[in-house]
Tab-separated table of C-alpha atoms in Angstrom:
chain	number	residue	atom	x	y	z
S	24	MET	CA	-135.305	-13.356	-4.048
S	25	THR	CA	-133.454	-10.229	-5.142
S	26	THR	CA	-132.103	-9.714	-8.638
S	27	GLN	CA	-128.522	-9.782	-7.347
S	28	THR	CA	-129.138	-13.033	-5.478
S	29	THR	CA	-130.634	-14.530	-8.627
S	30	LEU	CA	-127.604	-13.467	-10.698
S	31	ALA	CA	-125.251	-14.897	-8.058
S	32	ASP	CA	-127.132	-18.214	-8.200
S	33	THR	CA	-127.066	-18.236	-11.996
S	34	LEU	CA	-123.365	-17.398	-12.258
S	35	ALA	CA	-122.370	-19.875	-9.551
S	36	ASN	CA	-124.241	-22.611	-11.418
S	37	ALA	CA	-122.729	-21.600	-14.768
S	38	ILE	CA	-119.229	-21.780	-13.294
S	39	ALA	CA	-119.842	-25.199	-11.750
S	40	ASP	CA	-121.828	-26.750	-14.603
S	41	ILE	CA	-119.996	-25.206	-17.601
S	42	THR	CA	-123.147	-23.548	-18.908
S	43	LEU	CA	-123.806	-20.182	-20.521
S	44	ILE	CA	-126.073	-17.319	-19.466
S	45	ASP	CA	-128.166	-15.212	-21.797
S	46	LYS	CA	-127.401	-11.729	-20.500
S	47	ASN	CA	-130.324	-10.173	-22.364
S	48	GLY	CA	-132.861	-9.001	-19.823
S	49	ILE	CA	-130.405	-9.166	-16.911
S	50	PRO	CA	-130.166	-5.804	-15.119
S	51	ARG	CA	-126.611	-4.513	-15.394
S	52	PRO	CA	-124.946	-4.464	-11.967
S	53	THR	CA	-122.810	-1.489	-11.067
S	54	VAL	CA	-119.096	-1.951	-10.486
S	55	GLU	CA	-119.678	-2.101	-6.729
S	56	GLU	CA	-122.467	-4.627	-7.198
S	57	GLY	CA	-120.171	-6.670	-9.448
S	58	TYR	CA	-117.585	-6.820	-6.674
S	59	ALA	CA	-120.246	-7.775	-4.129
S	60	LEU	CA	-121.377	-10.580	-6.426
S	61	GLN	CA	-117.805	-11.912	-6.512
S	62	MET	CA	-117.859	-12.289	-2.723
S	63	ASP	CA	-121.325	-13.859	-2.754
S	64	ILE	CA	-120.311	-16.453	-5.340
S	65	LEU	CA	-117.077	-17.277	-3.492
S	66	LYS	CA	-119.109	-17.983	-0.356
S	67	ARG	CA	-121.375	-20.300	-2.339
S	68	ARG	CA	-118.249	-22.125	-3.524
S	69	GLY	CA	-116.943	-22.435	0.028
S	70	VAL	CA	-113.964	-20.129	-0.565
S	71	GLU	CA	-113.072	-17.945	2.412
S	72	GLN	CA	-109.787	-16.498	1.166
S	73	PRO	CA	-108.807	-16.390	-2.521
S	74	ALA	CA	-105.381	-17.789	-3.396
S	75	GLY	CA	-104.692	-14.926	-5.762
S	76	TYR	CA	-106.009	-12.093	-7.892
S	77	LYS	CA	-106.311	-11.021	-11.491
S	78	LEU	CA	-105.562	-7.296	-11.853
S	79	SER	CA	-106.326	-5.033	-14.797
S	80	LEU	CA	-105.724	-1.366	-15.549
S	81	ARG	CA	-108.535	0.110	-17.663
S	82	ASP	CA	-110.273	3.402	-18.357
S	83	GLY	CA	-107.106	5.471	-18.268
S	84	GLY	CA	-105.463	3.668	-15.365
S	85	THR	CA	-108.338	2.627	-13.087
S	86	LEU	CA	-107.576	-0.626	-11.294
S	87	TYR	CA	-110.034	-3.522	-11.451
S	88	ALA	CA	-109.615	-6.928	-9.846
S	89	ALA	CA	-111.115	-10.385	-9.569
S	90	PRO	CA	-110.196	-13.325	-7.334
S	91	LEU	CA	-108.705	-16.254	-9.230
S	92	LEU	CA	-111.218	-19.097	-8.976
S	93	PHE	CA	-108.386	-21.517	-8.344
S	94	VAL	CA	-104.597	-21.485	-8.344
S	95	SER	CA	-102.890	-24.772	-9.146
S	96	SER	CA	-99.559	-26.301	-10.120
S	97	GLU	CA	-101.285	-29.337	-11.650
S	98	ARG	CA	-100.951	-30.036	-15.373
S	99	ASN	CA	-104.333	-31.561	-16.210
S	100	PHE	CA	-107.640	-29.672	-16.183
S	101	ARG	CA	-111.229	-29.969	-17.344
S	102	PHE	CA	-111.887	-28.895	-20.908
S	103	GLU	CA	-114.672	-26.341	-21.346
S	104	ALA	CA	-116.160	-25.390	-24.695
S	105	GLY	CA	-114.914	-21.942	-25.682
S	106	ILE	CA	-111.920	-22.096	-23.342
S	107	LYS	CA	-109.159	-19.588	-24.058
S	108	ILE	CA	-105.539	-19.443	-22.908
S	109	GLU	CA	-103.690	-16.382	-21.685
S	110	VAL	CA	-99.986	-16.827	-21.026
S	111	GLU	CA	-98.936	-14.364	-18.344
S	112	LEU	CA	-96.370	-13.662	-15.652
S	113	ALA	CA	-97.303	-15.147	-12.287
S	114	PHE	CA	-96.070	-13.058	-9.357
S	115	VAL	CA	-95.940	-15.032	-6.097
S	116	LEU	CA	-95.725	-12.624	-3.161
S	117	GLY	CA	-93.267	-13.188	-0.336
S	118	GLN	CA	-94.614	-10.429	1.900
S	119	ASP	CA	-97.751	-8.406	2.559
S	120	LEU	CA	-98.303	-5.181	0.629
S	121	PRO	CA	-100.629	-3.060	2.771
S	122	PRO	CA	-101.233	0.482	1.489
S	123	ARG	CA	-99.209	3.088	3.379
S	124	ASP	CA	-98.656	6.829	3.469
S	125	THR	CA	-95.371	6.602	1.555
S	126	PRO	CA	-96.010	5.002	-1.851
S	127	TYR	CA	-94.169	1.809	-2.706
S	128	SER	CA	-91.479	2.253	-5.308
S	129	ARG	CA	-91.205	-0.209	-8.165
S	130	ASP	CA	-88.073	-1.659	-6.563
S	131	GLU	CA	-89.985	-2.275	-3.324
S	132	VAL	CA	-92.750	-4.050	-5.206
S	133	VAL	CA	-90.148	-6.239	-6.931
S	134	ALA	CA	-88.566	-7.024	-3.541
S	135	ALA	CA	-91.965	-8.200	-2.274
S	136	ILE	CA	-92.168	-10.826	-5.032
S	137	ASP	CA	-90.867	-14.162	-3.778
S	138	SER	CA	-90.845	-15.835	-7.179
S	139	LEU	CA	-91.743	-15.282	-10.811
S	140	ALA	CA	-93.220	-18.041	-12.955
S	141	ILE	CA	-94.976	-18.739	-16.207
S	142	GLY	CA	-98.648	-18.163	-15.494
S	143	ILE	CA	-101.437	-19.641	-17.567
S	144	GLU	CA	-104.907	-18.246	-17.109
S	145	LEU	CA	-107.776	-20.445	-18.239
S	146	VAL	CA	-110.514	-18.138	-19.515
S	147	ARG	CA	-114.185	-18.583	-20.432
S	148	SER	CA	-116.975	-16.047	-20.203
S	149	ARG	CA	-120.117	-17.409	-18.585
S	150	TYR	CA	-122.229	-15.131	-20.810
S	151	ILE	CA	-123.309	-15.909	-24.366
S	152	ASP	CA	-121.158	-13.610	-26.534
S	153	GLY	CA	-119.301	-12.358	-23.452
S	154	ALA	CA	-120.027	-9.464	-21.096
S	155	GLY	CA	-119.598	-6.832	-23.811
S	156	ASP	CA	-119.135	-3.351	-22.376
S	157	ALA	CA	-121.036	-4.171	-19.142
S	158	LEU	CA	-118.194	-3.868	-16.639
S	159	GLY	CA	-120.360	-4.919	-13.681
S	160	LEU	CA	-121.281	-8.153	-15.469
S	161	LEU	CA	-117.613	-8.790	-16.276
S	162	LEU	CA	-116.569	-8.303	-12.646
S	163	ALA	CA	-119.412	-10.497	-11.376
S	164	ASP	CA	-118.055	-13.220	-13.691
S	165	PHE	CA	-114.585	-12.874	-12.139
S	166	MET	CA	-113.336	-11.189	-15.314
S	167	SER	CA	-113.956	-14.498	-17.122
S	168	ASN	CA	-111.293	-16.504	-15.304
S	169	ILE	CA	-111.787	-20.243	-14.853
S	170	GLY	CA	-108.623	-20.568	-12.813
S	171	TYR	CA	-104.869	-20.130	-12.911
S	172	VAL	CA	-101.954	-22.474	-13.484
S	173	VAL	CA	-98.532	-21.674	-12.037
S	174	GLY	CA	-95.839	-23.073	-14.293
S	175	PRO	CA	-92.044	-23.235	-14.098
S	176	LYS	CA	-90.143	-20.490	-12.333
S	177	LEU	CA	-88.551	-17.769	-14.442
S	178	GLU	CA	-85.387	-15.767	-13.849
S	179	ARG	CA	-85.887	-12.690	-11.665
S	180	ALA	CA	-83.983	-10.656	-14.261
S	181	MET	CA	-87.286	-10.507	-16.156
S	182	LEU	CA	-88.609	-8.248	-13.372
S	183	ALA	CA	-86.093	-5.498	-14.143
S	184	ASP	CA	-87.561	-2.210	-15.316
S	185	GLY	CA	-87.583	-2.227	-19.121
S	186	ALA	CA	-86.470	-5.866	-19.369
S	187	GLU	CA	-87.407	-7.670	-22.553
S	188	LEU	CA	-89.403	-10.813	-21.856
S	189	GLY	CA	-88.099	-12.652	-24.895
S	190	VAL	CA	-89.915	-14.949	-27.294
S	191	LEU	CA	-93.126	-16.688	-26.265
S	192	ARG	CA	-94.339	-19.744	-28.146
S	193	LEU	CA	-97.765	-21.325	-27.626
S	194	THR	CA	-98.741	-24.442	-29.557
S	195	ASN	CA	-101.764	-26.723	-29.589
S	196	GLY	CA	-100.771	-29.949	-31.304
S	197	ALA	CA	-99.570	-28.984	-34.787
S	198	SER	CA	-101.153	-25.518	-34.519
S	199	VAL	CA	-98.961	-22.572	-33.575
S	200	LEU	CA	-101.203	-20.183	-31.637
S	201	PHE	CA	-98.519	-17.609	-30.874
S	202	ASP	CA	-94.848	-17.281	-31.725
S	203	GLY	CA	-93.300	-13.893	-31.129
S	204	ALA	CA	-92.130	-11.322	-28.640
S	205	ALA	CA	-93.897	-11.505	-25.270
S	206	THR	CA	-95.342	-8.052	-24.646
S	207	HIS	CA	-97.706	-6.627	-22.061
S	208	ALA	CA	-100.427	-4.093	-22.870
S	209	ASP	CA	-99.386	-1.910	-19.908
S	210	GLY	CA	-95.806	-1.724	-21.138
S	211	ASP	CA	-94.672	-2.833	-17.686
S	212	ALA	CA	-96.256	-6.076	-16.461
S	213	LEU	CA	-95.783	-4.819	-12.892
S	214	ALA	CA	-97.814	-1.638	-13.410
S	215	ALA	CA	-101.138	-2.952	-12.097
S	216	LEU	CA	-99.437	-4.705	-9.180
S	217	ALA	CA	-97.744	-1.448	-8.166
S	218	VAL	CA	-101.068	0.423	-8.329
S	219	CYS	CA	-102.724	-2.260	-6.192
S	220	ALA	CA	-99.922	-2.123	-3.634
S	221	ASN	CA	-100.444	1.609	-3.250
S	222	GLN	CA	-104.259	1.717	-3.427
S	223	GLY	CA	-105.309	-1.648	-2.024
S	224	LEU	CA	-107.683	-4.094	-3.649
S	225	PRO	CA	-110.768	-2.495	-5.215
S	226	THR	CA	-112.824	-5.618	-4.434
S	227	HIS	CA	-115.822	-5.658	-2.059
S	228	GLY	CA	-114.586	-5.019	1.468
S	229	GLY	CA	-111.228	-3.751	0.271
S	230	GLY	CA	-108.172	-5.471	1.675
S	231	TYR	CA	-104.712	-5.746	0.203
S	232	LEU	CA	-102.333	-8.219	-1.383
S	233	LYS	CA	-100.692	-10.608	1.074
S	234	LYS	CA	-97.821	-13.043	1.361
S	235	GLY	CA	-98.551	-16.172	-0.637
S	236	HIS	CA	-100.978	-14.527	-3.036
S	237	VAL	CA	-100.476	-15.319	-6.720
S	238	VAL	CA	-101.036	-12.196	-8.789
S	239	THR	CA	-101.411	-11.801	-12.535
S	240	THR	CA	-101.755	-8.610	-14.527
S	241	GLY	CA	-102.661	-9.648	-18.063
S	242	THR	CA	-101.770	-11.637	-21.122
S	243	LEU	CA	-98.530	-11.596	-23.087
S	244	CYS	CA	-100.026	-13.272	-26.168
S	245	GLY	CA	-103.705	-12.442	-26.567
S	246	ALA	CA	-106.276	-15.114	-25.746
S	247	PRO	CA	-106.370	-17.896	-28.365
S	248	VAL	CA	-109.099	-20.531	-28.182
S	249	ILE	CA	-108.393	-24.221	-27.582
S	250	PRO	CA	-111.084	-25.753	-29.811
S	251	ALA	CA	-111.217	-29.322	-28.468
S	252	PRO	CA	-109.898	-31.494	-25.619
S	253	SER	CA	-106.137	-31.614	-26.183
S	254	SER	CA	-102.782	-30.505	-24.820
S	255	PHE	CA	-101.056	-27.195	-25.345
S	256	ALA	CA	-97.428	-26.238	-24.746
S	257	VAL	CA	-95.912	-22.945	-23.601
S	258	SER	CA	-92.294	-21.863	-23.974
S	259	LEU	CA	-91.001	-18.650	-22.370
S	260	GLY	CA	-87.737	-17.538	-20.793
S	261	GLY	CA	-85.989	-20.822	-21.460
S	262	CYS	CA	-88.735	-22.796	-19.679
S	263	GLU	CA	-91.430	-25.055	-21.109
S	264	VAL	CA	-94.672	-26.504	-19.764
S	265	THR	CA	-97.386	-28.693	-21.282
S	266	ILE	CA	-100.981	-28.599	-20.042
S	267	ALA	CA	-103.679	-31.154	-20.851
S	268	LEU	CA	-107.342	-30.197	-21.158
S	269	THR	CA	-109.396	-33.372	-20.985
């Protein structure tokens, strides 16, 4: 059994069984190997086509991606020790975005978005103490995503270039986890989506974003921990949603 096959087995089991992996002694996969491991693990989970993707711009603008392990509009999910919450913008595509000779403009990318919604990424690293600076390990772990919740629809005015996203409030019972201006690390929450439209997906085998895909590009509020089974509430853009972790 190869090292990569062993790591795929171990990660697939950790995802399914809510366990942690000691990364000490594990050979660090390259970025390409990390992407190949994503595909291997998806096959083990019986997933032929991901419902969406997590995109991230790092290292001076390099695009990285991971399939979302699930996309759901449900409001009740399994609690996992160490679970974190990232409130994001969920872009639901209404048309394919294959790379082409003439780059997509920002306006064209906006036009390809069928709807905008509150997105809630459920996050947990499968490694003890996280992947650290080992990018291949992070990618193999689907950039730590557990899955993705699509919440209420938001006004398309929030997609305008330079638009302020307003106040975001995240509470967990009596605890206020975030209460302030919703801001994105890229400045423009559409930046990574535009890069992906013009370059294609960097994942194993390539490909591109398609109609129906749910796409997220990063948190608007950090990644606070939910310490115990409970409910949390999100308010953004005049919309509210409550999620139970049981």
